[in-house]
């Protein structure tokens, strides 16, 4: 186990071989509609231990279990409350992760000792087919070293995890580019723990009264155990990340120092001050290119990445959440 594995490349026509390897205990990254996931059999404690080790992930940060049908869901969760079922009917398959009471079959290492298990059914056709062929639920944290930007291309996964995992399913770049929304439906009122493409307005439309706990959970020690992953610094490139509103550009004189890169939906006013400018077509495009841009800017030797602030609407909420965590200093 550890950093001496040969990481095999699986083409899309080799999914069945990759799925066989999963059943034999392998750890294999695969594409989903959000980000690449680092997959292993959710019932295999040894493979689970290997995932924490490969990512350098703190043991107190639980994993999401991915299912491809209702039978698997009921192997993973001991009970699916009506409120959860109504959201499943509305949003699955898709980028919504629900906390449910954990079944006995799920090892406690998956949930970091919590009584709940996070579950989602991805919509990406490769992801669904991979789980179906594996014929077991798959744990899949984002396929990156802990703390780094999530992998949205197979090459990004290889950059972080080559030699540490058994394989990578080499699919296309992921469509959404940011991780799923995490919702605690067992809490009254139901609360969002992490923002994603299924936004709060869509969720409230289906279930009025949902609250946003993503910030409280992250900062409030008393609440920290409710979603352990949210307290960790995250999504960080080697460069410093700064959040810039279009209006405030240039107001901060320190913004002139170092090799700077820009990402946003507008061009910056002082475009000549930037070594690299990534102008996105809209906020969905911004979300899908954010993590790959972080990695590209690291390759280009950028010191500071200026990221345009966006309105807290739609996937804008998830973008701002990731930018805040990426910009936290140690
Ligand atoms: O889009 C996604 O969700 C991707 C793809 C691969 O599906 N996966 C992903 O996994 O982002 P990961 O491990 O990077 O993030 C899981 C998040 C963490 O913030 C973790 O703390 C939270 O979900 N989580 C998992 N189980 C939990 C539980 N039982 N209670 C509270 N939070 C939980
Ligand atoms: Mg992650």
Short mmCIF file of C-alpha atoms and ligand atoms in Angstrom, two decimals:
data_model
loop_
_atom_site.label_atom_id
_atom_site.label_comp_id
_atom_site.label_asym_id
_atom_site.label_seq_id
_atom_site.Cartn_x
_atom_site.Cartn_y
_atom_site.Cartn_z
CA UNK A 1 0.00 0.00 0.00
CA UNK A 2 1.09 3.60 -0.49
CA UNK A 3 3.32 5.42 -2.91
CA UNK A 4 4.70 2.44 -4.82
CA UNK A 5 1.74 1.48 -6.98
CA UNK A 6 1.63 1.34 -10.75
CA UNK A 7 -1.21 3.59 -11.83
CA UNK A 8 -2.83 1.98 -14.86
CA UNK A 9 -4.65 4.08 -17.46
CA UNK A 10 -8.08 2.69 -18.34
CA UNK A 11 -9.67 3.90 -21.58
CA UNK A 12 -13.46 4.26 -21.67
CA UNK A 13 -13.79 0.90 -23.46
CA UNK A 14 -11.96 -0.77 -20.54
CA UNK A 15 -14.49 0.14 -17.82
CA UNK A 16 -15.34 -3.51 -17.18
CA UNK A 17 -11.68 -4.32 -16.38
CA UNK A 18 -11.51 -1.30 -14.06
CA UNK A 19 -14.72 -2.45 -12.34
CA UNK A 20 -13.29 -5.98 -11.88
CA UNK A 21 -10.21 -4.42 -10.26
CA UNK A 22 -12.44 -2.43 -7.85
CA UNK A 23 -14.12 -5.65 -6.72
CA UNK A 24 -10.63 -7.08 -6.13
CA UNK A 25 -9.79 -4.17 -3.79
CA UNK A 26 -8.25 -1.59 -6.15
CA UNK A 27 -8.44 2.21 -5.84
CA UNK A 28 -9.36 3.74 -9.20
CA UNK A 29 -10.19 7.35 -10.12
CA UNK A 30 -13.13 7.94 -12.45
CA UNK A 31 -15.00 10.94 -13.91
CA UNK A 32 -18.32 12.19 -12.53
CA UNK A 33 -20.33 15.24 -13.63
CA UNK A 34 -18.81 17.31 -10.78
CA UNK A 35 -15.13 16.37 -10.34
CA UNK A 36 -13.12 13.14 -10.69
CA UNK A 37 -13.71 10.77 -7.78
CA UNK A 38 -11.23 8.37 -6.18
CA UNK A 39 -13.23 5.15 -6.17
CA UNK A 40 -13.10 2.05 -4.00
CA UNK A 41 -15.57 -0.62 -2.80
CA UNK A 42 -17.51 1.03 0.06
CA UNK A 43 -17.68 -2.30 1.93
CA UNK A 44 -13.89 -2.93 1.78
CA UNK A 45 -12.18 -1.49 4.88
CA UNK A 46 -8.70 -2.12 3.53
CA UNK A 47 -9.41 -0.23 0.31
CA UNK A 48 -10.96 2.61 2.38
CA UNK A 49 -7.76 2.84 4.44
CA UNK A 50 -5.81 3.04 1.16
CA UNK A 51 -7.92 6.01 0.02
CA UNK A 52 -7.14 8.03 3.16
CA UNK A 53 -3.47 7.19 2.74
CA UNK A 54 -3.26 8.01 -1.00
CA UNK A 55 -4.93 11.41 -0.52
CA UNK A 56 -3.20 12.24 2.75
CA UNK A 57 -6.73 12.82 4.03
CA UNK A 58 -7.40 13.44 7.74
CA UNK A 59 -9.18 10.41 9.25
CA UNK A 60 -11.92 12.67 10.67
CA UNK A 61 -13.15 13.63 7.19
CA UNK A 62 -15.84 11.18 6.04
CA UNK A 63 -16.31 9.95 2.46
CA UNK A 64 -19.28 10.15 0.07
CA UNK A 65 -20.75 6.83 -1.09
CA UNK A 66 -21.89 6.66 -4.73
CA UNK A 67 -24.73 4.38 -5.83
CA UNK A 68 -26.23 3.54 -9.22
CA UNK A 69 -29.67 2.29 -8.15
CA UNK A 70 -32.17 2.08 -5.27
CA UNK A 71 -30.99 -1.39 -4.19
CA UNK A 72 -27.52 -0.04 -3.51
CA UNK A 73 -29.00 2.96 -1.71
CA UNK A 74 -30.75 0.62 0.72
CA UNK A 75 -27.52 -1.36 1.29
CA UNK A 76 -25.82 1.87 2.33
CA UNK A 77 -28.56 3.65 4.32
CA UNK A 78 -30.53 1.92 7.10
CA UNK A 79 -33.53 4.13 6.39
CA UNK A 80 -34.54 6.73 3.79
CA UNK A 81 -36.88 9.32 5.36
CA UNK A 82 -39.74 10.68 3.20
CA UNK A 83 -38.15 14.09 2.99
CA UNK A 84 -34.96 12.53 1.58
CA UNK A 85 -36.95 10.39 -0.84
CA UNK A 86 -38.73 13.44 -2.25
CA UNK A 87 -35.37 15.10 -2.96
CA UNK A 88 -34.02 11.88 -4.47
CA UNK A 89 -37.05 11.70 -6.78
CA UNK A 90 -36.47 15.29 -7.82
CA UNK A 91 -32.67 15.58 -8.09
CA UNK A 92 -31.12 12.12 -8.62
CA UNK A 93 -29.16 11.18 -10.55
CA UNK A 94 -27.23 14.45 -10.09
CA UNK A 95 -24.90 16.58 -7.98
CA UNK A 96 -26.81 16.37 -4.68
CA UNK A 97 -25.36 14.46 -1.71
CA UNK A 98 -27.71 13.57 1.15
CA UNK A 99 -26.84 12.58 4.71
CA UNK A 100 -28.76 9.45 5.72
CA UNK A 101 -28.61 7.06 8.67
CA UNK A 102 -25.73 4.66 8.02
CA UNK A 103 -26.32 0.93 7.52
CA UNK A 104 -24.29 -1.60 9.49
CA UNK A 105 -22.58 -2.79 6.31
CA UNK A 106 -20.73 0.51 5.87
CA UNK A 107 -17.42 0.47 7.78
CA UNK A 108 -17.15 3.23 10.37
CA UNK A 109 -13.96 4.48 8.67
CA UNK A 110 -16.14 5.61 5.71
CA UNK A 111 -18.17 7.94 7.92
CA UNK A 112 -15.33 8.87 10.31
CA UNK A 113 -17.36 7.33 13.12
CA UNK A 114 -20.49 9.41 12.42
CA UNK A 115 -23.91 7.70 12.53
CA UNK A 116 -24.76 9.25 9.14
CA UNK A 117 -23.51 8.36 5.67
CA UNK A 118 -23.29 10.83 2.76
CA UNK A 119 -24.78 9.32 -0.43
CA UNK A 120 -25.23 10.43 -4.00
CA UNK A 121 -26.17 8.97 -7.39
CA UNK A 122 -24.07 10.68 -10.06
CA UNK A 123 -25.60 11.56 -13.45
CA UNK A 124 -22.44 11.21 -15.51
CA UNK A 125 -22.93 8.18 -17.82
CA UNK A 126 -19.39 6.87 -17.28
CA UNK A 127 -19.75 7.15 -13.49
CA UNK A 128 -23.10 5.36 -13.44
CA UNK A 129 -21.87 2.61 -15.74
CA UNK A 130 -18.71 2.15 -13.67
CA UNK A 131 -20.69 1.70 -10.42
CA UNK A 132 -23.16 -0.60 -12.17
CA UNK A 133 -20.33 -2.79 -13.51
CA UNK A 134 -18.54 -2.82 -10.14
CA UNK A 135 -21.85 -3.96 -8.64
CA UNK A 136 -20.94 -2.45 -5.26
CA UNK A 137 -21.41 1.09 -3.90
CA UNK A 138 -18.24 3.15 -4.37
CA UNK A 139 -16.75 5.60 -1.92
CA UNK A 140 -15.33 8.46 -3.95
CA UNK A 141 -13.76 11.54 -2.43
CA UNK A 142 -12.53 14.10 -4.93
CA UNK A 143 -9.45 12.72 -6.70
CA UNK A 144 -6.76 15.12 -5.49
CA UNK A 145 -4.23 15.31 -2.69
CA UNK A 146 -5.97 16.59 0.44
CA UNK A 147 -6.13 20.39 0.46
CA UNK A 148 -5.38 20.78 -3.28
CA UNK A 149 -7.88 21.85 -5.98
CA UNK A 150 -10.13 18.92 -6.93
CA UNK A 151 -9.18 17.08 -10.12
CA UNK A 152 -11.45 17.92 -13.06
CA UNK A 153 -9.36 16.19 -15.76
CA UNK A 154 -7.64 12.80 -15.68
CA UNK A 155 -4.32 14.59 -16.15
CA UNK A 156 -4.91 16.61 -12.95
CA UNK A 157 -5.65 13.36 -11.12
CA UNK A 158 -2.42 11.85 -12.47
CA UNK A 159 -0.47 14.94 -11.36
CA UNK A 160 -1.52 14.42 -7.73
CA UNK A 161 -1.94 10.66 -7.45
CA UNK A 162 0.27 8.83 -9.99
CA UNK A 163 2.13 6.07 -8.15
CA UNK A 164 -0.28 6.22 -5.18
CA UNK A 165 -3.41 4.61 -6.70
CA UNK A 166 -4.11 1.60 -8.91
CA UNK A 167 -5.74 3.26 -11.89
CA UNK A 168 -7.42 6.20 -13.60
CA UNK A 169 -10.39 5.94 -15.96
CA UNK A 170 -9.34 8.45 -18.64
CA UNK A 171 -12.63 10.18 -19.47
CA UNK A 172 -13.23 13.76 -20.60
CA UNK A 173 -12.97 16.88 -18.42
CA UNK A 174 -15.84 17.08 -15.95
CA UNK A 175 -18.82 19.22 -16.87
CA UNK A 176 -19.70 21.10 -13.65
CA UNK A 177 -16.20 21.42 -12.21
CA UNK A 178 -17.20 21.94 -8.54
CA UNK A 179 -18.20 19.28 -6.01
CA UNK A 180 -21.79 18.28 -5.24
CA UNK A 181 -24.12 20.13 -2.88
CA UNK A 182 -24.13 18.39 0.54
CA UNK A 183 -27.48 18.53 2.37
CA UNK A 184 -28.23 17.36 5.92
CA UNK A 185 -31.87 16.30 5.64
CA UNK A 186 -31.82 14.65 9.07
CA UNK A 187 -31.43 18.03 10.74
CA UNK A 188 -34.54 20.10 11.46
CA UNK A 189 -34.62 22.34 9.51
CA UNK A 190 -32.66 20.65 6.70
CA UNK A 191 -29.34 22.43 6.21
CA UNK A 192 -26.82 22.89 3.41
CA UNK A 193 -23.31 21.86 4.48
CA UNK A 194 -21.61 22.52 1.13
CA UNK A 195 -22.77 24.55 -1.87
CA UNK A 196 -22.79 23.02 -5.35
CA UNK A 197 -24.63 23.10 -8.66
CA UNK A 198 -27.98 22.24 -7.05
CA UNK A 199 -28.39 25.65 -5.44
CA UNK A 200 -30.34 26.80 -2.42
CA UNK A 201 -33.17 28.28 -4.52
CA UNK A 202 -33.71 24.95 -6.32
CA UNK A 203 -33.68 23.09 -3.00
CA UNK A 204 -36.07 25.54 -1.32
CA UNK A 205 -38.42 25.20 -4.25
CA UNK A 206 -38.61 21.48 -3.51
CA UNK A 207 -38.40 21.81 0.27
CA UNK A 208 -39.11 25.26 1.76
CA UNK A 209 -37.23 26.13 4.94
CA UNK A 210 -33.80 24.76 4.05
CA UNK A 211 -31.08 26.81 5.74
CA UNK A 212 -27.49 27.57 4.76
CA UNK A 213 -25.15 26.15 7.40
CA UNK A 214 -22.02 26.03 5.23
CA UNK A 215 -20.34 29.01 6.91
CA UNK A 216 -21.36 28.26 10.52
CA UNK A 217 -20.27 24.67 10.20
CA UNK A 218 -16.89 25.72 8.87
CA UNK A 219 -16.01 28.20 11.61
CA UNK A 220 -17.95 27.20 14.70
CA UNK A 221 -16.07 24.55 16.72
CA UNK A 222 -19.27 23.50 18.45
CA UNK A 223 -20.74 22.57 15.07
CA UNK A 224 -17.54 21.33 13.44
CA UNK A 225 -18.23 17.61 13.94
CA UNK A 226 -21.44 17.92 11.87
CA UNK A 227 -19.40 18.15 8.66
CA UNK A 228 -15.75 17.57 9.43
CA UNK A 229 -14.53 18.27 5.90
CA UNK A 230 -15.69 21.86 6.01
CA UNK A 231 -13.25 22.91 8.69
CA UNK A 232 -10.19 22.08 6.63
CA UNK A 233 -8.43 24.58 4.35
CA UNK A 234 -9.13 23.41 0.88
CA UNK A 235 -8.87 23.82 -2.88
CA UNK A 236 -5.51 25.58 -2.64
CA UNK A 237 -3.11 26.06 -5.56
CA UNK A 238 0.54 26.92 -4.80
CA UNK A 239 -0.14 30.54 -5.80
CA UNK A 240 -1.99 32.88 -3.42
CA UNK A 241 -5.65 33.30 -4.27
CA UNK A 242 -7.32 36.71 -3.95
CA UNK A 243 -10.97 37.54 -4.44
CA UNK A 244 -11.45 40.77 -6.43
CA UNK A 245 -14.62 42.66 -7.16
CA UNK A 246 -14.55 44.51 -10.50
CA UNK A 247 -15.16 47.80 -8.66
CA UNK A 248 -12.24 47.45 -6.27
CA UNK A 249 -9.63 46.52 -8.86
CA UNK A 250 -6.38 48.40 -8.42
CA UNK A 251 -7.44 49.91 -5.09
CA UNK A 252 -5.01 47.61 -3.28
CA UNK A 253 -1.41 48.50 -4.12
CA UNK A 254 -0.14 45.06 -3.09
CA UNK A 255 -2.09 43.78 -6.08
CA UNK A 256 0.74 45.00 -8.32
CA UNK A 257 3.38 42.68 -6.91
CA UNK A 258 4.45 39.32 -8.36
CA UNK A 259 3.40 37.39 -11.45
CA UNK A 260 -0.35 37.72 -11.53
CA UNK A 261 -3.07 35.71 -13.21
CA UNK A 262 -6.76 36.54 -13.60
CA UNK A 263 -9.88 34.41 -13.85
CA UNK A 264 -13.37 35.85 -14.12
CA UNK A 265 -16.33 36.44 -16.39
CA UNK A 266 -14.99 39.86 -17.37
CA UNK A 267 -11.57 40.94 -18.56
CA UNK A 268 -9.72 42.89 -15.83
CA UNK A 269 -9.38 46.66 -16.33
CA UNK A 270 -5.58 46.46 -16.26
CA UNK A 271 -5.26 43.35 -18.41
CA UNK A 272 -1.63 44.20 -19.25
CA UNK A 273 -0.68 43.72 -15.57
CA UNK A 274 -1.54 40.03 -15.88
CA UNK A 275 0.67 37.25 -17.23
CA UNK A 276 -2.39 35.06 -17.83
CA UNK A 277 -6.02 36.14 -18.26
CA UNK A 278 -8.78 33.52 -18.28
CA UNK A 279 -12.08 35.08 -19.33
CA UNK A 280 -15.05 32.75 -18.85
CA UNK A 281 -18.28 32.95 -20.85
CA UNK A 282 -20.63 32.85 -17.82
CA UNK A 283 -20.69 31.60 -14.22
CA UNK A 284 -21.19 27.96 -15.22
CA UNK A 285 -18.11 28.20 -17.42
CA UNK A 286 -16.24 29.91 -14.54
CA UNK A 287 -17.17 27.03 -12.20
CA UNK A 288 -16.11 24.38 -14.69
CA UNK A 289 -12.71 26.00 -15.39
CA UNK A 290 -11.78 27.20 -11.88
CA UNK A 291 -9.77 24.25 -10.52
CA UNK A 292 -8.07 23.51 -13.84
CA UNK A 293 -7.10 27.19 -14.07
CA UNK A 294 -5.56 27.04 -10.57
CA UNK A 295 -3.39 24.13 -11.70
CA UNK A 296 -2.51 25.73 -15.03
CA UNK A 297 -1.44 28.93 -13.26
CA UNK A 298 0.82 26.93 -10.95
CA UNK A 299 2.47 25.40 -14.03
CA UNK A 300 2.95 28.89 -15.46
CA UNK A 301 4.72 30.08 -12.29
CA UNK A 302 2.01 32.57 -11.28
CA UNK A 303 2.39 33.97 -7.72
CA UNK A 304 -1.03 35.53 -7.24
CA UNK A 305 -4.34 34.50 -8.80
CA UNK A 306 -6.94 37.27 -8.81
CA UNK A 307 -10.41 35.73 -9.00
CA UNK A 308 -13.42 37.84 -9.88
CA UNK A 309 -16.14 37.88 -7.22
CA UNK A 310 -19.53 36.82 -8.57
CA UNK A 311 -23.09 37.32 -7.26
CA UNK A 312 -24.29 34.72 -4.73
CA UNK A 313 -26.79 33.22 -7.14
CA UNK A 314 -26.97 29.83 -8.83
CA UNK A 315 -23.56 28.20 -8.86
CA UNK A 316 -22.09 31.60 -7.87
CA UNK A 317 -22.59 30.61 -4.22
CA UNK A 318 -20.41 27.52 -4.72
CA UNK A 319 -17.77 29.52 -6.62
CA UNK A 320 -17.52 32.09 -3.80
CA UNK A 321 -17.37 29.36 -1.17
CA UNK A 322 -14.44 27.64 -2.97
CA UNK A 323 -12.66 30.97 -3.50
CA UNK A 324 -12.95 31.83 0.19
CA UNK A 325 -11.46 28.52 1.26
CA UNK A 326 -8.76 28.68 -1.43
CA UNK A 327 -7.75 32.15 -0.24
CA UNK A 328 -7.43 31.24 3.48
CA UNK A 329 -3.89 31.72 4.76
CA UNK A 330 -2.40 28.96 6.91
O1 LIG B 1 -19.12 15.97 -6.19
C1 LIG B 1 -18.70 15.33 -5.22
O2 LIG B 1 -19.32 15.25 -4.15
C2 LIG B 1 -17.36 14.59 -5.40
C3 LIG B 1 -17.58 13.53 -6.49
C4 LIG B 1 -16.38 12.64 -6.69
O3 LIG B 1 -18.72 12.82 -6.24
N1 LIG B 1 -16.91 14.03 -4.16
C5 LIG B 1 -16.45 14.82 -3.15
O4 LIG B 1 -16.00 14.13 -2.02
O5 LIG B 1 -16.39 16.03 -3.20
P1 LIG B 1 -15.11 14.77 -0.90
O6 LIG B 1 -14.72 13.62 -0.04
O7 LIG B 1 -14.01 15.55 -1.50
O8 LIG B 1 -16.07 15.69 -0.08
C6 LIG B 1 -17.03 15.10 0.80
C7 LIG B 1 -17.62 16.14 1.71
C8 LIG B 1 -16.65 16.55 2.79
O9 LIG B 1 -16.79 17.94 3.03
C9 LIG B 1 -17.13 15.73 3.98
O10 LIG B 1 -16.81 16.29 5.22
C10 LIG B 1 -18.64 15.70 3.75
O11 LIG B 1 -18.76 15.60 2.34
N2 LIG B 1 -19.25 14.53 4.38
C11 LIG B 1 -19.12 13.24 4.03
N3 LIG B 1 -19.79 12.43 4.87
C12 LIG B 1 -20.39 13.22 5.79
C13 LIG B 1 -21.22 13.00 6.92
N4 LIG B 1 -21.59 11.80 7.29
N5 LIG B 1 -21.62 14.09 7.64
C14 LIG B 1 -21.27 15.33 7.25
N6 LIG B 1 -20.47 15.62 6.19
C15 LIG B 1 -20.04 14.58 5.47
MG1 LIG B 2 -12.53 16.99 -1.72
#
